[in-house]
Short mmCIF file of C-alpha atoms and ligand atoms in Angstrom, two decimals:
data_model
loop_
_atom_site.label_atom_id
_atom_site.label_comp_id
_atom_site.label_asym_id
_atom_site.label_seq_id
_atom_site.Cartn_x
_atom_site.Cartn_y
_atom_site.Cartn_z
CA UNK H 1 0.00 0.00 0.00
CA UNK H 2 1.55 3.18 -1.17
CA UNK H 3 -0.79 5.86 -2.48
CA UNK H 4 -3.65 7.03 -0.27
CA UNK H 5 -6.50 9.50 -0.64
CA UNK H 6 -7.30 11.57 2.46
CA UNK H 7 -10.66 13.32 2.39
CA UNK H 8 -10.72 16.30 4.77
CA UNK H 9 -6.95 16.04 5.16
CA UNK H 10 -6.54 19.77 5.88
CA UNK H 11 -8.53 19.48 9.11
CA UNK H 12 -7.31 18.92 12.65
CA UNK H 13 -7.07 15.13 12.66
CA UNK H 14 -6.40 14.80 8.93
CA UNK H 15 -3.37 17.11 9.01
CA UNK H 16 -1.79 15.25 11.93
CA UNK H 17 -2.43 11.97 10.13
CA UNK H 18 -0.76 13.42 7.01
CA UNK H 19 2.29 14.10 9.16
CA UNK H 20 2.44 10.52 10.46
CA UNK H 21 1.88 8.94 7.03
CA UNK H 22 4.34 11.19 5.18
CA UNK H 23 6.92 10.39 7.80
CA UNK H 24 6.31 6.69 7.13
CA UNK H 25 6.84 7.15 3.38
CA UNK H 26 3.27 7.07 2.03
CA UNK H 27 2.24 9.12 -0.99
CA UNK H 28 -0.80 11.22 -0.16
CA UNK H 29 -3.52 12.96 -2.12
CA UNK H 30 -5.65 15.28 0.01
CA UNK H 31 -9.06 16.48 -1.09
CA UNK H 32 -10.67 19.18 1.04
CA UNK H 33 -13.33 21.80 0.37
CA UNK H 34 -11.82 23.90 3.18
CA UNK H 35 -15.28 24.64 4.48
CA UNK H 36 -13.78 24.38 7.97
CA UNK H 37 -10.06 24.72 7.28
CA UNK H 38 -7.42 26.14 4.96
CA UNK H 39 -4.59 24.41 3.13
CA UNK H 40 -2.03 26.10 5.42
CA UNK H 41 -1.54 22.97 7.59
CA UNK H 42 -0.32 21.10 4.50
CA UNK H 43 2.21 23.85 3.79
CA UNK H 44 3.31 23.78 7.43
CA UNK H 45 4.05 20.06 7.18
CA UNK H 46 7.13 20.97 5.18
CA UNK H 47 8.56 22.73 8.25
CA UNK H 48 7.90 19.66 10.36
CA UNK H 49 9.66 17.12 8.22
CA UNK H 50 12.61 19.37 7.43
CA UNK H 51 15.20 16.96 8.75
CA UNK H 52 14.04 14.07 6.64
CA UNK H 53 14.15 13.40 2.97
CA UNK H 54 10.59 13.76 1.76
CA UNK H 55 9.76 14.82 -1.77
CA UNK H 56 6.73 16.96 -0.97
CA UNK H 57 5.92 17.74 -4.58
CA UNK H 58 5.56 14.03 -5.26
CA UNK H 59 4.31 12.74 -1.90
CA UNK H 60 1.71 15.34 -0.97
CA UNK H 61 -0.85 16.59 -3.49
CA UNK H 62 -3.68 18.87 -2.55
CA UNK H 63 -6.91 19.04 -4.50
CA UNK H 64 -9.35 21.72 -3.55
CA UNK H 65 -12.90 20.41 -3.85
CA UNK H 66 -15.93 18.85 -2.30
CA UNK H 67 -16.27 15.07 -2.05
CA UNK H 68 -19.87 15.39 -3.21
CA UNK H 69 -18.45 16.40 -6.59
CA UNK H 70 -18.41 12.88 -8.01
CA UNK H 71 -16.76 13.89 -11.30
CA UNK H 72 -13.88 15.45 -9.40
CA UNK H 73 -13.48 12.27 -7.36
CA UNK H 74 -13.51 10.19 -10.54
CA UNK H 75 -10.85 12.38 -12.10
CA UNK H 76 -8.60 11.93 -9.05
CA UNK H 77 -8.87 8.13 -9.18
CA UNK H 78 -8.47 8.12 -12.97
CA UNK H 79 -5.33 10.30 -12.93
CA UNK H 80 -3.74 7.98 -10.39
CA UNK H 81 -4.64 4.95 -12.46
CA UNK H 82 -3.21 6.59 -15.58
CA UNK H 83 0.14 7.28 -14.01
CA UNK H 84 0.40 3.64 -13.01
CA UNK H 85 0.05 4.27 -9.28
CA UNK H 86 -3.63 3.75 -8.39
CA UNK H 87 -5.06 4.83 -5.06
CA UNK H 88 -4.75 1.86 -2.68
CA UNK H 89 -6.87 3.13 0.15
CA UNK H 90 -8.87 6.04 1.53
CA UNK H 91 -8.86 7.74 4.92
CA UNK H 92 -12.22 9.43 5.14
CA UNK H 93 -12.10 12.41 7.52
CA UNK H 94 -14.22 14.86 5.52
CA UNK H 95 -17.38 15.87 7.30
CA UNK H 96 -19.07 18.44 9.49
CA UNK H 97 -18.57 17.78 13.19
CA UNK H 98 -20.43 20.21 15.44
CA UNK H 99 -23.20 18.59 17.48
CA UNK H 100 -24.92 21.92 18.21
CA UNK H 101 -24.71 23.12 14.60
CA UNK H 102 -26.16 19.77 13.46
CA UNK H 103 -29.22 20.34 15.67
CA UNK H 104 -29.78 23.77 14.08
CA UNK H 105 -29.03 22.69 10.53
CA UNK H 106 -29.52 18.94 10.21
CA UNK H 107 -29.99 18.84 6.44
CA UNK H 108 -26.52 20.20 5.74
CA UNK H 109 -25.12 17.49 8.03
CA UNK H 110 -26.97 14.69 6.25
CA UNK H 111 -25.97 16.15 2.90
CA UNK H 112 -22.28 16.63 3.68
CA UNK H 113 -21.60 13.59 5.85
CA UNK H 114 -23.86 10.95 4.33
CA UNK H 115 -24.09 12.37 0.79
CA UNK H 116 -20.31 12.84 0.70
CA UNK H 117 -19.67 9.28 1.84
CA UNK H 118 -22.04 7.83 -0.76
CA UNK H 119 -20.30 9.60 -3.64
CA UNK H 120 -16.93 8.48 -2.28
CA UNK H 121 -17.99 4.83 -2.02
CA UNK H 122 -19.48 4.88 -5.52
CA UNK H 123 -16.22 6.05 -7.01
CA UNK H 124 -14.12 3.69 -4.89
CA UNK H 125 -16.24 0.84 -6.21
CA UNK H 126 -15.86 2.00 -9.82
CA UNK H 127 -12.09 2.01 -9.42
CA UNK H 128 -11.83 -1.20 -7.42
CA UNK H 129 -10.45 0.52 -4.37
CA UNK H 130 -11.95 -1.28 -1.38
CA UNK H 131 -9.86 -0.12 1.58
CA UNK H 132 -11.32 2.63 3.75
CA UNK H 133 -10.68 3.94 7.25
CA UNK H 134 -13.65 5.98 8.36
CA UNK H 135 -13.69 8.69 11.07
CA UNK H 136 -16.55 7.54 13.25
CA UNK H 137 -17.27 8.81 16.72
CA UNK H 138 -17.88 7.72 20.30
CA UNK H 139 -20.93 9.98 20.18
CA UNK H 140 -22.89 7.13 18.56
CA UNK H 141 -22.96 5.15 21.83
CA UNK H 142 -25.77 5.21 24.34
CA UNK H 143 -23.94 5.95 27.57
CA UNK H 144 -25.98 6.12 30.74
CA UNK H 145 -23.77 4.56 33.37
CA UNK H 146 -20.16 4.77 34.47
CA UNK H 147 -18.84 1.78 32.57
CA UNK H 148 -16.27 1.63 29.78
CA UNK H 149 -17.83 1.57 26.32
CA UNK H 150 -17.33 -1.51 24.19
CA UNK H 151 -17.78 -1.78 20.43
CA UNK H 152 -20.83 -4.02 20.81
CA UNK H 153 -22.60 -1.71 23.30
CA UNK H 154 -25.87 -0.08 22.37
CA UNK H 155 -25.67 2.45 19.54
CA UNK H 156 -28.11 5.28 20.14
CA UNK H 157 -26.85 8.73 19.19
CA UNK H 158 -28.60 11.83 20.42
CA UNK H 159 -27.89 14.41 17.70
CA UNK H 160 -28.13 14.67 13.90
CA UNK H 161 -24.30 14.63 13.84
CA UNK H 162 -24.30 11.31 15.71
CA UNK H 163 -27.09 9.93 13.48
CA UNK H 164 -24.99 10.62 10.39
CA UNK H 165 -22.05 8.68 11.85
CA UNK H 166 -24.32 5.75 12.76
CA UNK H 167 -25.87 5.75 9.29
CA UNK H 168 -22.48 5.91 7.56
CA UNK H 169 -21.37 2.87 9.55
CA UNK H 170 -24.55 1.09 8.36
CA UNK H 171 -23.87 2.10 4.75
CA UNK H 172 -20.35 0.75 5.10
CA UNK H 173 -21.69 -2.51 6.56
CA UNK H 174 -24.13 -3.03 3.68
CA UNK H 175 -21.45 -2.11 1.17
CA UNK H 176 -19.21 -4.72 2.76
CA UNK H 177 -22.01 -7.31 2.73
CA UNK H 178 -22.73 -6.65 -0.95
CA UNK H 179 -19.29 -8.16 -1.70
CA UNK H 180 -19.19 -5.89 -4.74
CA UNK H 181 -15.43 -6.15 -4.36
CA UNK H 182 -12.83 -7.00 -1.75
CA UNK H 183 -13.91 -4.43 0.86
CA UNK H 184 -11.64 -3.82 3.83
CA UNK H 185 -13.22 -1.34 6.21
CA UNK H 186 -12.21 0.08 9.59
CA UNK H 187 -14.63 2.34 11.45
CA UNK H 188 -12.47 4.10 13.99
CA UNK H 189 -14.69 5.40 16.78
CA UNK H 190 -12.71 8.34 18.09
CA UNK H 191 -13.11 9.45 21.67
CA UNK H 192 -11.86 13.01 22.43
CA UNK H 193 -8.77 14.06 20.49
CA UNK H 194 -6.87 17.03 21.93
CA UNK H 195 -3.29 18.34 21.80
CA UNK H 196 -1.11 19.08 18.82
CA UNK H 197 2.19 18.17 17.24
CA UNK H 198 4.83 18.92 19.96
CA UNK H 199 6.54 21.47 17.70
CA UNK H 200 3.49 23.74 17.91
CA UNK H 201 3.59 24.03 14.12
CA UNK H 202 0.32 22.25 13.41
CA UNK H 203 -2.68 22.03 15.72
CA UNK H 204 -6.39 22.68 16.01
CA UNK H 205 -7.88 25.90 14.68
CA UNK H 206 -10.08 26.89 17.60
CA UNK H 207 -13.50 28.26 16.93
CA UNK H 208 -16.12 29.64 19.30
CA UNK H 209 -18.50 27.29 17.43
CA UNK H 210 -16.68 24.26 18.82
CA UNK H 211 -18.61 21.95 21.15
CA UNK H 212 -15.40 20.49 22.54
CA UNK H 213 -13.95 21.45 25.90
CA UNK H 214 -10.26 21.88 25.11
CA UNK H 215 -10.69 24.68 22.53
CA UNK H 216 -12.79 26.60 25.07
CA UNK H 217 -10.14 26.19 27.78
CA UNK H 218 -7.63 27.57 25.28
CA UNK H 219 -9.89 30.49 24.44
CA UNK H 220 -10.04 31.41 28.14
CA UNK H 221 -6.24 31.09 28.41
CA UNK H 222 -5.80 33.41 25.43
CA UNK H 223 -8.31 35.89 26.92
CA UNK H 224 -10.74 35.44 24.04
CA UNK H 225 -13.24 34.42 26.70
CA UNK H 226 -13.28 35.56 30.31
CA UNK H 227 -14.38 32.26 31.83
CA UNK H 228 -15.08 28.64 31.00
CA UNK H 229 -18.73 27.66 31.02
CA UNK H 230 -19.10 24.18 32.52
CA UNK H 231 -22.41 22.47 31.82
CA UNK H 232 -23.55 20.95 35.11
CA UNK H 233 -21.81 20.18 38.41
CA UNK H 234 -24.36 17.65 39.58
CA UNK H 235 -23.50 14.69 37.35
CA UNK H 236 -23.02 11.33 39.13
CA UNK H 237 -19.21 11.57 39.01
CA UNK H 238 -16.59 12.26 41.71
CA UNK H 239 -16.54 16.03 41.24
CA UNK H 240 -19.96 16.37 39.57
CA UNK H 241 -18.56 17.21 36.11
CA UNK H 242 -18.58 15.05 32.98
CA UNK H 243 -15.83 12.53 32.34
CA UNK H 244 -14.31 11.99 28.89
CA UNK H 245 -11.54 9.92 27.35
CA UNK H 246 -9.03 12.44 25.96
CA UNK H 247 -6.55 11.11 23.45
CA UNK H 248 -3.52 12.85 21.96
CA UNK H 249 -4.18 13.68 18.31
CA UNK H 250 -0.87 12.07 17.29
CA UNK H 251 -1.83 8.81 19.01
CA UNK H 252 -5.08 8.97 17.07
CA UNK H 253 -3.18 9.71 13.85
CA UNK H 254 -0.93 6.70 14.48
CA UNK H 255 -4.00 4.51 14.97
CA UNK H 256 -4.90 5.26 11.32
CA UNK H 257 -1.59 3.94 10.10
CA UNK H 258 -2.03 0.82 12.25
CA UNK H 259 -5.56 0.35 10.90
CA UNK H 260 -4.27 0.59 7.32
CA UNK H 261 -1.63 -2.03 8.06
CA UNK H 262 -4.21 -4.32 9.66
CA UNK H 263 -6.50 -4.02 6.63
CA UNK H 264 -3.63 -4.52 4.23
CA UNK H 265 -2.58 -7.73 6.01
CA UNK H 266 -6.08 -9.20 6.03
CA UNK H 267 -8.54 -10.50 3.51
CA UNK H 268 -11.93 -8.83 3.19
CA UNK H 269 -13.09 -7.53 6.61
CA UNK H 270 -14.97 -4.86 8.50
CA UNK H 271 -14.12 -3.78 12.04
CA UNK H 272 -15.53 -1.18 14.42
CA UNK H 273 -12.73 -0.07 16.73
CA UNK H 274 -12.73 2.30 19.71
CA UNK H 275 -9.79 4.68 19.64
CA UNK H 276 -9.32 6.04 23.13
CA UNK H 277 -6.90 5.66 26.02
CA UNK H 278 -9.31 3.91 28.40
CA UNK H 279 -8.68 6.65 31.00
CA UNK H 280 -11.34 9.10 32.08
CA UNK H 281 -10.69 12.74 33.00
CA UNK H 282 -13.37 15.06 34.37
CA UNK H 283 -13.86 18.63 33.17
CA UNK H 284 -12.45 20.03 36.41
CA UNK H 285 -9.49 17.65 36.32
CA UNK H 286 -8.65 18.75 32.78
CA UNK H 287 -8.88 22.40 33.82
CA UNK H 288 -6.53 21.79 36.77
CA UNK H 289 -3.98 19.95 34.62
CA UNK H 290 -4.11 22.68 31.98
CA UNK H 291 -3.55 25.32 34.69
CA UNK H 292 -0.57 23.36 36.03
CA UNK H 293 1.00 22.93 32.62
CA UNK H 294 0.36 26.44 31.31
CA UNK H 295 0.59 28.58 34.44
CA UNK H 296 -2.71 30.25 33.45
CA UNK H 297 -5.78 30.48 35.68
CA UNK H 298 -8.97 29.25 34.02
CA UNK H 299 -11.98 30.76 35.82
CA UNK H 300 -14.99 28.46 35.69
CA UNK H 301 -18.72 29.19 35.86
CA UNK H 302 -21.28 26.42 36.13
CA UNK H 303 -24.46 26.46 34.11
CA UNK H 304 -27.25 23.94 33.48
CA UNK H 305 -26.57 20.57 31.94
CA UNK H 306 -26.44 20.66 28.13
CA UNK H 307 -29.05 18.67 26.22
CA UNK H 308 -27.65 15.39 24.93
CA UNK H 309 -24.58 15.35 27.24
CA UNK H 310 -23.73 12.15 29.07
CA UNK H 311 -21.81 11.92 32.37
CA UNK H 312 -19.25 9.36 31.28
CA UNK H 313 -17.78 8.42 27.92
CA UNK H 314 -14.59 6.37 28.16
CA UNK H 315 -13.38 3.66 25.79
CA UNK H 316 -12.77 0.06 26.45
CA UNK H 317 -9.85 0.08 24.02
CA UNK H 318 -8.91 -3.59 24.37
CA UNK H 319 -9.90 -4.42 20.77
CA UNK H 320 -7.64 -1.68 19.39
CA UNK H 321 -4.74 -2.84 21.57
CA UNK H 322 -5.36 -6.39 20.45
CA UNK H 323 -5.79 -6.06 16.68
CA UNK H 324 -4.03 -2.82 15.75
CA UNK H 325 -0.64 -3.34 17.35
CA UNK H 326 -1.10 0.19 18.61
CA UNK H 327 -0.73 1.80 21.99
CA UNK H 328 -1.60 5.37 22.98
CA UNK H 329 1.75 6.73 24.22
CA UNK H 330 1.07 10.29 25.34
CA UNK H 331 -0.58 11.08 28.69
CA UNK H 332 -2.99 13.86 29.60
CA UNK H 333 -0.14 16.18 30.71
CA UNK H 334 1.54 15.77 27.32
CA UNK H 335 -1.78 16.48 25.59
CA UNK H 336 -2.23 19.72 27.54
CA UNK H 337 1.43 20.70 27.11
CA UNK H 338 1.36 20.23 23.33
CA UNK H 339 -2.05 21.88 22.97
CA UNK H 340 -0.79 24.86 24.99
CA UNK H 341 2.38 25.13 22.93
CA UNK H 342 0.30 25.30 19.75
CA UNK H 343 -1.87 27.99 21.35
CA UNK H 344 1.16 29.97 22.48
CA UNK H 345 2.73 29.93 19.03
CA UNK H 346 -0.53 30.50 17.16
CA UNK H 347 -2.91 32.49 19.37
CA UNK H 348 -5.07 33.29 16.35
CA UNK H 349 -4.79 29.85 14.77
CA UNK H 350 -3.34 29.37 11.29
P1 LIG C 1 -12.11 19.26 10.93
O1 LIG C 1 -13.35 20.08 10.75
O2 LIG C 1 -10.90 19.92 11.45
O3 LIG C 1 -11.75 18.49 9.58
C1 LIG C 1 -12.72 18.06 8.66
C2 LIG C 1 -12.25 18.52 7.30
O4 LIG C 1 -13.20 18.08 6.32
C3 LIG C 1 -12.16 20.04 7.17
O5 LIG C 1 -10.90 20.38 6.65
C4 LIG C 1 -13.29 20.40 6.20
O6 LIG C 1 -12.98 21.53 5.43
C5 LIG C 1 -13.39 19.13 5.38
N1 LIG C 1 -14.70 18.90 4.76
C6 LIG C 1 -15.91 18.96 5.33
N2 LIG C 1 -16.87 18.64 4.44
C7 LIG C 1 -16.24 18.36 3.27
C8 LIG C 1 -16.66 17.93 2.00
N3 LIG C 1 -17.96 17.72 1.72
N4 LIG C 1 -15.75 17.74 1.02
C9 LIG C 1 -14.43 17.93 1.29
N5 LIG C 1 -13.97 18.32 2.47
C10 LIG C 1 -14.86 18.53 3.47
O7 LIG C 1 -12.53 18.04 11.89
P2 LIG C 1 -11.59 16.99 12.61
O8 LIG C 1 -11.65 17.26 14.06
O9 LIG C 1 -10.31 16.90 11.93
O10 LIG C 1 -12.47 15.68 12.36
C11 LIG C 1 -12.23 14.81 11.26
C12 LIG C 1 -13.30 13.74 11.26
O11 LIG C 1 -13.29 13.07 12.52
C13 LIG C 1 -14.70 14.28 11.07
O12 LIG C 1 -15.41 13.39 10.24
C14 LIG C 1 -15.28 14.26 12.48
O13 LIG C 1 -16.67 14.08 12.48
C15 LIG C 1 -14.60 13.05 13.08
N6 LIG C 1 -14.49 13.11 14.54
C16 LIG C 1 -13.88 14.18 15.13
C17 LIG C 1 -13.81 14.25 16.52
C18 LIG C 1 -13.17 15.44 17.20
O14 LIG C 1 -13.39 15.61 18.41
N7 LIG C 1 -12.39 16.26 16.54
C19 LIG C 1 -14.36 13.21 17.30
C20 LIG C 1 -14.96 12.14 16.66
C21 LIG C 1 -15.01 12.08 15.26
#
């Protein structure tokens, strides 16, 4: 496996995965509409790999466009076929990811996430490319108690965003079952990626629109916001705040490379795999660790619980450890340290 297509490769997780794959010698084609990004992260990758011999002009191509543009997708696959180096696999990051925005504007979420995936699968099928790693999400699980989530636990998302991820997994399952070709599919169910490359050169472009906690902590640290709003302090957890499984974005990126290797080494298969650390951290614990690492005070104000939130979402990651030959290596301090370094170097993002 040599040449890969990355949809949404300019985004937060996609750009860190580009770094890991380029470093390992893969040839990458990125397609991104830049609806929620720019192509700057791809340019920045050159600064990151400066000490190594990587031919960026050959190994990293960027195509500006929407994955719902099926003719554009066809032309990308065709070009690769023509130059004798067909696309061997796809990492499918492209999608819209805000839970709250999906509640306000569900149709655009169905259109972008599900519509985009359907056009991608159609073209993959036409070109006999059957290997895909899909960015799924822990938000598809029903999580009521305080137990680790397993891949075969109940799937019951609570937002249009979560519904689209559940439906895409179903589409992938029926595509696999159709046996229209040798499909090899990994649905990586991400828990909560945070942090950045330790250089501070690439990271997450924070937005006030974000539903995630870490960007909001960073916005308080950079004085864009005066306090951190914490939704509920009466959850059934030790300190009353919600517990999540934070994972360093580079550990998550490395899981993609492991998933590709697993698919490559196997015959036709489909796997749903939790990608988390298995460790839970509460909102207040994350705030305290961030304060320790950064030296900044993060004032907190409690408000009512947010609709759709759950008290506890932590992965049972034993399947990933077992079948991916992968181990999350960076702890929560490292995540905060690297995320803070990115913030310090890029207070306004890219
Ligand atoms: P991101 O918004 O930074 O990256 C997504 C990229 O996809 C962006 O660059 C955007 O411009 C692009 N894109 C969106 N729609 C497109 C389309 N129709 N055609 C082409 N490009 C398009 O998000 P991210 O955090 O990097 O997340 C990547 C994937 O992982 C998403 O599918 C997201 O749902 C999923 N995910 C993210 C998290 C998280 O906390 N960040 C958690 C679970 C799952």
